[in-house]
Short mmCIF file of N, CA and C in Angstrom, two decimals:
data_model
loop_
_atom_site.label_atom_id
_atom_site.label_comp_id
_atom_site.label_asym_id
_atom_site.label_seq_id
_atom_site.Cartn_x
_atom_site.Cartn_y
_atom_site.Cartn_z
N GLN A 1 63.39 -90.49 -126.12
CA GLN A 1 64.74 -89.55 -126.93
C GLN A 1 63.80 -88.92 -128.10
N VAL A 2 64.04 -87.84 -128.60
CA VAL A 2 63.25 -86.90 -128.54
C VAL A 2 64.36 -86.25 -129.44
N GLN A 3 64.04 -85.62 -131.15
CA GLN A 3 64.85 -84.65 -132.44
C GLN A 3 63.60 -83.52 -132.19
N LEU A 4 64.36 -82.94 -132.96
CA LEU A 4 63.73 -81.41 -133.01
C LEU A 4 64.99 -80.67 -133.66
N VAL A 5 63.67 -80.31 -135.06
CA VAL A 5 64.83 -79.87 -136.93
C VAL A 5 64.06 -78.88 -136.95
N GLU A 6 65.03 -77.42 -137.22
CA GLU A 6 63.63 -76.09 -137.25
C GLU A 6 64.68 -76.00 -138.90
N SER A 7 63.44 -75.61 -139.39
CA SER A 7 64.19 -74.87 -140.83
C SER A 7 62.72 -73.28 -141.20
N GLY A 8 63.54 -73.15 -142.13
CA GLY A 8 62.88 -71.81 -142.35
C GLY A 8 63.84 -70.65 -142.50
N GLY A 9 64.78 -70.35 -141.93
CA GLY A 9 65.39 -69.32 -141.17
C GLY A 9 65.87 -68.76 -142.44
N GLY A 10 66.52 -67.34 -142.79
CA GLY A 10 67.42 -67.09 -143.31
C GLY A 10 67.12 -65.42 -143.60
N LEU A 11 67.56 -64.51 -144.50
CA LEU A 11 67.06 -63.54 -144.83
C LEU A 11 65.93 -62.15 -145.30
N VAL A 12 65.41 -61.84 -144.40
CA VAL A 12 64.41 -60.51 -144.58
C VAL A 12 65.42 -59.32 -144.55
N GLN A 13 64.07 -58.70 -145.15
CA GLN A 13 64.38 -57.14 -144.58
C GLN A 13 63.00 -56.88 -144.13
N ALA A 14 63.30 -55.84 -143.36
CA ALA A 14 62.50 -54.75 -142.15
C ALA A 14 61.17 -54.85 -142.51
N GLY A 15 60.40 -55.31 -141.47
CA GLY A 15 59.23 -55.16 -141.82
C GLY A 15 58.56 -56.63 -143.21
N GLY A 16 59.48 -57.05 -143.92
CA GLY A 16 59.38 -58.41 -143.40
C GLY A 16 58.57 -59.35 -143.02
N SER A 17 58.45 -60.90 -144.30
CA SER A 17 58.13 -61.87 -143.12
C SER A 17 58.19 -63.67 -143.51
N LEU A 18 58.43 -64.37 -142.04
CA LEU A 18 59.12 -65.67 -142.02
C LEU A 18 58.53 -66.56 -141.29
N ARG A 19 58.48 -67.79 -141.82
CA ARG A 19 57.72 -68.75 -141.10
C ARG A 19 58.76 -70.05 -140.98
N LEU A 20 58.72 -70.33 -139.68
CA LEU A 20 59.82 -70.98 -139.23
C LEU A 20 58.84 -72.41 -139.00
N SER A 21 59.72 -73.74 -139.12
CA SER A 21 59.13 -75.13 -138.72
C SER A 21 60.08 -75.66 -137.88
N CYS A 22 59.30 -76.03 -136.82
CA CYS A 22 60.33 -77.39 -136.19
C CYS A 22 59.44 -78.98 -136.29
N ALA A 23 60.29 -79.83 -137.44
CA ALA A 23 59.73 -81.25 -136.99
C ALA A 23 59.96 -82.14 -136.18
N ALA A 24 59.93 -82.83 -135.44
CA ALA A 24 59.97 -83.48 -133.92
C ALA A 24 59.39 -85.25 -134.68
N SER A 25 60.27 -86.24 -134.07
CA SER A 25 60.56 -87.43 -133.81
C SER A 25 60.90 -87.83 -132.37
N GLY A 26 59.71 -89.68 -132.06
CA GLY A 26 59.89 -90.16 -131.20
C GLY A 26 59.47 -89.65 -130.52
N SER A 27 59.34 -89.42 -128.82
CA SER A 27 57.96 -90.13 -128.28
C SER A 27 57.72 -89.04 -128.03
N ILE A 28 56.80 -87.99 -129.32
CA ILE A 28 56.03 -87.11 -128.89
C ILE A 28 54.90 -87.03 -128.34
N PHE A 29 54.20 -86.62 -127.31
CA PHE A 29 52.77 -86.23 -127.14
C PHE A 29 51.85 -85.22 -127.38
N SER A 30 50.96 -84.61 -127.90
CA SER A 30 50.00 -83.32 -128.09
C SER A 30 49.36 -82.15 -126.61
N PHE A 31 49.84 -83.17 -125.73
CA PHE A 31 49.59 -82.32 -124.54
C PHE A 31 51.07 -82.24 -124.07
N ASN A 32 51.65 -82.18 -125.00
CA ASN A 32 53.18 -81.53 -123.47
C ASN A 32 53.17 -80.57 -124.58
N ARG A 33 54.01 -79.21 -124.38
CA ARG A 33 54.33 -77.81 -124.45
C ARG A 33 55.21 -78.19 -125.09
N MET A 34 54.99 -77.16 -126.19
CA MET A 34 56.42 -77.28 -127.75
C MET A 34 56.36 -75.35 -127.17
N GLY A 35 57.54 -74.92 -127.87
CA GLY A 35 57.58 -73.34 -127.92
C GLY A 35 59.08 -73.57 -128.71
N TRP A 36 59.41 -72.09 -128.99
CA TRP A 36 60.26 -71.71 -130.06
C TRP A 36 60.78 -70.24 -129.29
N TYR A 37 62.38 -70.10 -129.07
CA TYR A 37 63.29 -69.43 -128.45
C TYR A 37 64.33 -68.59 -128.99
N ARG A 38 64.83 -67.87 -128.83
CA ARG A 38 65.99 -67.01 -130.37
C ARG A 38 66.54 -66.55 -128.78
N GLN A 39 67.49 -66.72 -129.46
CA GLN A 39 69.20 -66.25 -129.05
C GLN A 39 70.08 -65.12 -129.91
N ALA A 40 69.94 -63.67 -129.36
CA ALA A 40 70.77 -62.92 -130.44
C ALA A 40 72.66 -63.74 -129.60
N PRO A 41 73.62 -62.90 -130.33
CA PRO A 41 74.86 -62.65 -130.62
C PRO A 41 74.56 -61.61 -129.05
N GLY A 42 75.22 -62.24 -127.56
CA GLY A 42 75.89 -61.35 -126.46
C GLY A 42 74.14 -61.48 -125.93
N LYS A 43 73.24 -62.02 -126.02
CA LYS A 43 71.75 -62.30 -124.89
C LYS A 43 72.08 -63.11 -125.14
N GLN A 44 71.37 -63.91 -124.03
CA GLN A 44 70.53 -65.08 -123.25
C GLN A 44 69.30 -65.24 -124.26
N ARG A 45 69.45 -66.61 -123.80
CA ARG A 45 68.32 -67.33 -124.99
C ARG A 45 66.97 -66.46 -124.27
N GLU A 46 65.81 -65.75 -124.85
CA GLU A 46 64.83 -66.28 -124.42
C GLU A 46 63.38 -66.95 -124.80
N LEU A 47 62.22 -67.32 -124.59
CA LEU A 47 61.43 -67.22 -125.08
C LEU A 47 60.57 -66.75 -126.17
N VAL A 48 60.23 -67.15 -126.54
CA VAL A 48 59.19 -66.51 -127.85
C VAL A 48 57.88 -66.76 -127.47
N ALA A 49 57.60 -68.17 -127.70
CA ALA A 49 55.84 -67.99 -128.05
C ALA A 49 55.99 -69.98 -127.29
N HIS A 50 55.31 -70.18 -126.75
CA HIS A 50 55.06 -71.55 -126.16
C HIS A 50 53.13 -72.35 -126.53
N ILE A 51 53.08 -73.44 -126.96
CA ILE A 51 51.76 -73.84 -127.63
C ILE A 51 51.20 -75.39 -126.91
N ILE A 52 50.87 -75.78 -125.83
CA ILE A 52 50.17 -76.75 -125.15
C ILE A 52 48.91 -77.48 -125.46
N SER A 53 48.60 -77.97 -125.06
CA SER A 53 47.70 -78.75 -125.37
C SER A 53 46.19 -77.22 -125.83
N GLY A 54 45.49 -78.28 -126.27
CA GLY A 54 44.39 -77.65 -126.47
C GLY A 54 43.83 -76.08 -127.53
N GLY A 55 45.69 -75.74 -127.72
CA GLY A 55 45.96 -75.08 -128.85
C GLY A 55 46.27 -73.38 -127.48
N ARG A 56 46.31 -72.92 -126.94
CA ARG A 56 46.43 -72.37 -125.72
C ARG A 56 48.06 -72.28 -126.26
N THR A 57 48.55 -71.07 -126.22
CA THR A 57 49.36 -70.68 -126.38
C THR A 57 50.01 -68.92 -125.71
N ASN A 58 51.44 -68.11 -125.75
CA ASN A 58 51.82 -67.34 -124.86
C ASN A 58 52.91 -66.91 -125.48
N TYR A 59 53.05 -66.07 -125.56
CA TYR A 59 53.89 -64.91 -126.98
C TYR A 59 54.82 -64.25 -125.86
N ALA A 60 55.79 -63.61 -126.06
CA ALA A 60 57.12 -62.99 -125.28
C ALA A 60 56.09 -61.79 -125.39
N ASP A 61 56.01 -60.51 -124.57
CA ASP A 61 55.44 -59.24 -124.87
C ASP A 61 56.02 -58.11 -126.51
N SER A 62 57.03 -58.68 -126.46
CA SER A 62 58.34 -58.07 -128.20
C SER A 62 57.52 -58.96 -129.43
N VAL A 63 56.99 -59.70 -129.24
CA VAL A 63 56.66 -60.64 -130.37
C VAL A 63 55.06 -60.58 -130.50
N LYS A 64 53.98 -60.37 -129.58
CA LYS A 64 52.18 -60.11 -129.73
C LYS A 64 51.66 -59.47 -130.48
N GLY A 65 50.89 -59.34 -131.58
CA GLY A 65 50.40 -58.49 -132.74
C GLY A 65 51.34 -59.56 -134.17
N ARG A 66 53.10 -59.84 -133.37
CA ARG A 66 53.33 -59.97 -134.58
C ARG A 66 53.65 -61.58 -135.41
N PHE A 67 54.30 -62.25 -133.92
CA PHE A 67 54.45 -63.63 -134.57
C PHE A 67 52.76 -64.58 -133.93
N THR A 68 53.16 -65.50 -134.48
CA THR A 68 51.45 -66.44 -134.27
C THR A 68 52.71 -68.38 -134.19
N ILE A 69 52.31 -68.90 -132.92
CA ILE A 69 52.75 -70.15 -133.62
C ILE A 69 51.57 -70.83 -133.03
N SER A 70 51.62 -72.22 -134.11
CA SER A 70 50.59 -73.02 -134.56
C SER A 70 51.01 -74.19 -134.37
N ARG A 71 50.29 -74.32 -133.89
CA ARG A 71 50.91 -76.73 -134.07
C ARG A 71 49.86 -77.24 -135.01
N GLU A 72 50.01 -77.80 -135.95
CA GLU A 72 49.47 -78.77 -136.56
C GLU A 72 49.50 -79.79 -137.01
N ASN A 73 50.49 -80.98 -135.69
CA ASN A 73 50.09 -81.95 -135.23
C ASN A 73 50.97 -82.23 -133.62
N ALA A 74 51.21 -83.50 -133.21
CA ALA A 74 51.73 -83.71 -131.90
C ALA A 74 53.57 -83.58 -133.01
N ASN A 75 54.10 -83.75 -133.94
CA ASN A 75 55.43 -83.54 -134.20
C ASN A 75 55.80 -82.51 -135.14
N THR A 76 55.05 -81.95 -134.97
CA THR A 76 54.66 -79.40 -136.01
C THR A 76 54.25 -79.34 -135.34
N VAL A 77 55.28 -78.21 -135.13
CA VAL A 77 55.03 -76.92 -135.14
C VAL A 77 55.30 -75.52 -135.78
N TYR A 78 55.44 -74.12 -135.62
CA TYR A 78 55.47 -73.24 -136.48
C TYR A 78 55.54 -71.69 -136.25
N LEU A 79 56.11 -71.36 -136.33
CA LEU A 79 56.03 -69.68 -136.17
C LEU A 79 55.76 -68.31 -137.68
N GLN A 80 55.36 -68.35 -137.46
CA GLN A 80 55.21 -67.35 -138.41
C GLN A 80 55.51 -65.65 -138.14
N MET A 81 55.92 -65.47 -138.61
CA MET A 81 56.59 -64.22 -138.37
C MET A 81 57.07 -63.16 -139.01
N ASN A 82 55.71 -61.68 -138.79
CA ASN A 82 55.38 -60.83 -140.17
C ASN A 82 55.77 -59.78 -138.90
N SER A 83 55.39 -58.72 -140.18
CA SER A 83 56.33 -56.87 -139.63
C SER A 83 57.54 -57.69 -138.64
N LEU A 84 59.05 -58.38 -138.78
CA LEU A 84 59.91 -58.14 -138.68
C LEU A 84 60.64 -57.13 -138.77
N LYS A 85 61.32 -57.07 -137.07
CA LYS A 85 62.39 -55.95 -137.32
C LYS A 85 64.08 -56.52 -137.06
N PRO A 86 64.43 -55.24 -137.14
CA PRO A 86 66.19 -55.72 -136.42
C PRO A 86 66.50 -56.18 -135.79
N GLU A 87 65.52 -56.15 -134.53
CA GLU A 87 65.89 -56.44 -133.26
C GLU A 87 65.72 -58.47 -133.40
N ASP A 88 64.51 -58.48 -133.58
CA ASP A 88 64.00 -60.19 -134.35
C ASP A 88 65.49 -60.82 -134.99
N THR A 89 66.56 -60.15 -135.13
CA THR A 89 66.86 -61.45 -135.49
C THR A 89 68.55 -61.80 -134.40
N ALA A 90 68.27 -63.50 -134.92
CA ALA A 90 69.25 -64.00 -133.33
C ALA A 90 68.58 -65.36 -133.96
N VAL A 91 68.78 -66.36 -133.88
CA VAL A 91 69.19 -68.42 -133.73
C VAL A 91 67.41 -68.66 -133.39
N TYR A 92 66.89 -69.15 -134.06
CA TYR A 92 66.23 -69.60 -133.39
C TYR A 92 66.06 -71.06 -132.73
N TYR A 93 65.61 -71.32 -131.70
CA TYR A 93 65.73 -73.70 -131.87
C TYR A 93 64.64 -73.44 -130.89
N CYS A 94 63.73 -75.10 -131.68
CA CYS A 94 62.33 -75.57 -131.25
C CYS A 94 63.27 -75.99 -129.87
N ASN A 95 61.58 -75.65 -129.08
CA ASN A 95 61.63 -76.61 -127.74
C ASN A 95 60.00 -77.70 -127.40
N TYR A 96 60.63 -78.73 -126.81
CA TYR A 96 60.00 -79.72 -125.90
C TYR A 96 59.79 -80.12 -124.21
N ARG A 97 59.18 -79.84 -124.34
CA ARG A 97 58.90 -79.87 -122.83
C ARG A 97 58.06 -81.63 -122.11
N ASP A 98 58.93 -82.65 -121.80
CA ASP A 98 57.79 -83.64 -121.80
C ASP A 98 57.49 -83.47 -120.48
N HIS A 99 56.74 -84.97 -120.12
CA HIS A 99 56.24 -84.64 -118.52
C HIS A 99 56.73 -84.77 -117.37
N ASN A 100 58.03 -85.18 -117.28
CA ASN A 100 59.08 -85.07 -116.68
C ASN A 100 59.67 -83.77 -116.66
N GLY A 101 59.61 -82.83 -117.91
CA GLY A 101 59.85 -81.51 -117.40
C GLY A 101 61.53 -81.17 -117.95
N GLN A 102 61.85 -82.69 -118.76
CA GLN A 102 62.83 -83.23 -118.83
C GLN A 102 62.72 -81.63 -120.73
N ASP A 103 63.34 -80.73 -120.69
CA ASP A 103 63.63 -80.30 -121.74
C ASP A 103 64.52 -81.37 -123.52
N TYR A 104 63.99 -80.78 -124.62
CA TYR A 104 64.89 -81.24 -125.54
C TYR A 104 64.99 -80.03 -126.40
N TRP A 105 66.04 -79.54 -127.68
CA TRP A 105 65.53 -78.84 -128.41
C TRP A 105 66.70 -79.00 -129.45
N GLY A 106 65.99 -77.66 -130.68
CA GLY A 106 66.81 -78.09 -132.97
C GLY A 106 68.33 -77.07 -132.27
N GLN A 107 68.56 -77.79 -133.57
CA GLN A 107 70.39 -76.72 -133.55
C GLN A 107 69.73 -75.66 -133.93
N GLY A 108 68.10 -74.74 -134.43
CA GLY A 108 67.81 -73.38 -134.26
C GLY A 108 69.21 -73.66 -136.18
N THR A 109 67.83 -72.20 -136.21
CA THR A 109 67.99 -71.37 -137.10
C THR A 109 68.06 -70.31 -137.33
N GLN A 110 69.07 -69.84 -138.01
CA GLN A 110 68.82 -67.73 -138.48
C GLN A 110 68.06 -67.92 -138.51
N VAL A 111 67.90 -66.13 -138.54
CA VAL A 111 66.98 -65.61 -137.98
C VAL A 111 67.64 -63.73 -139.10
N THR A 112 67.67 -63.33 -139.90
CA THR A 112 68.51 -62.12 -139.85
C THR A 112 67.59 -61.37 -140.88
N VAL A 113 66.77 -59.81 -140.02
CA VAL A 113 66.51 -59.11 -140.23
C VAL A 113 67.38 -58.02 -140.68
N SER A 114 67.31 -57.33 -141.89
CA SER A 114 67.92 -55.90 -142.34
C SER A 114 67.48 -54.26 -142.34
N SER A 115 67.66 -53.90 -142.29
CA SER A 115 67.58 -52.79 -141.66
C SER A 115 66.97 -52.22 -140.75
#
């Protein structure tokens, strides 16, 4: 039983920054993977970044050098987004994958980048 709640989305101008937060509750373990996905209207949900035990990270090519994923503890993960572009506009979802490979998702938070 895992629950994920995202926050921090909003409207920003191109070139601006935003920080997303994910608060997790339930049976969360630090060695299991957490990540961020996004989905724009008419597009498939795609991986943005994920982080695993030891702080190892992976990023989509489209966000490398601009976004940073971090994990404060087993239950809290952030996505720092800098130099935002209009093409970053999407609903962003927090994801947790347990030791059985079961995925859990938050409700999503809207990020809109103008200009």
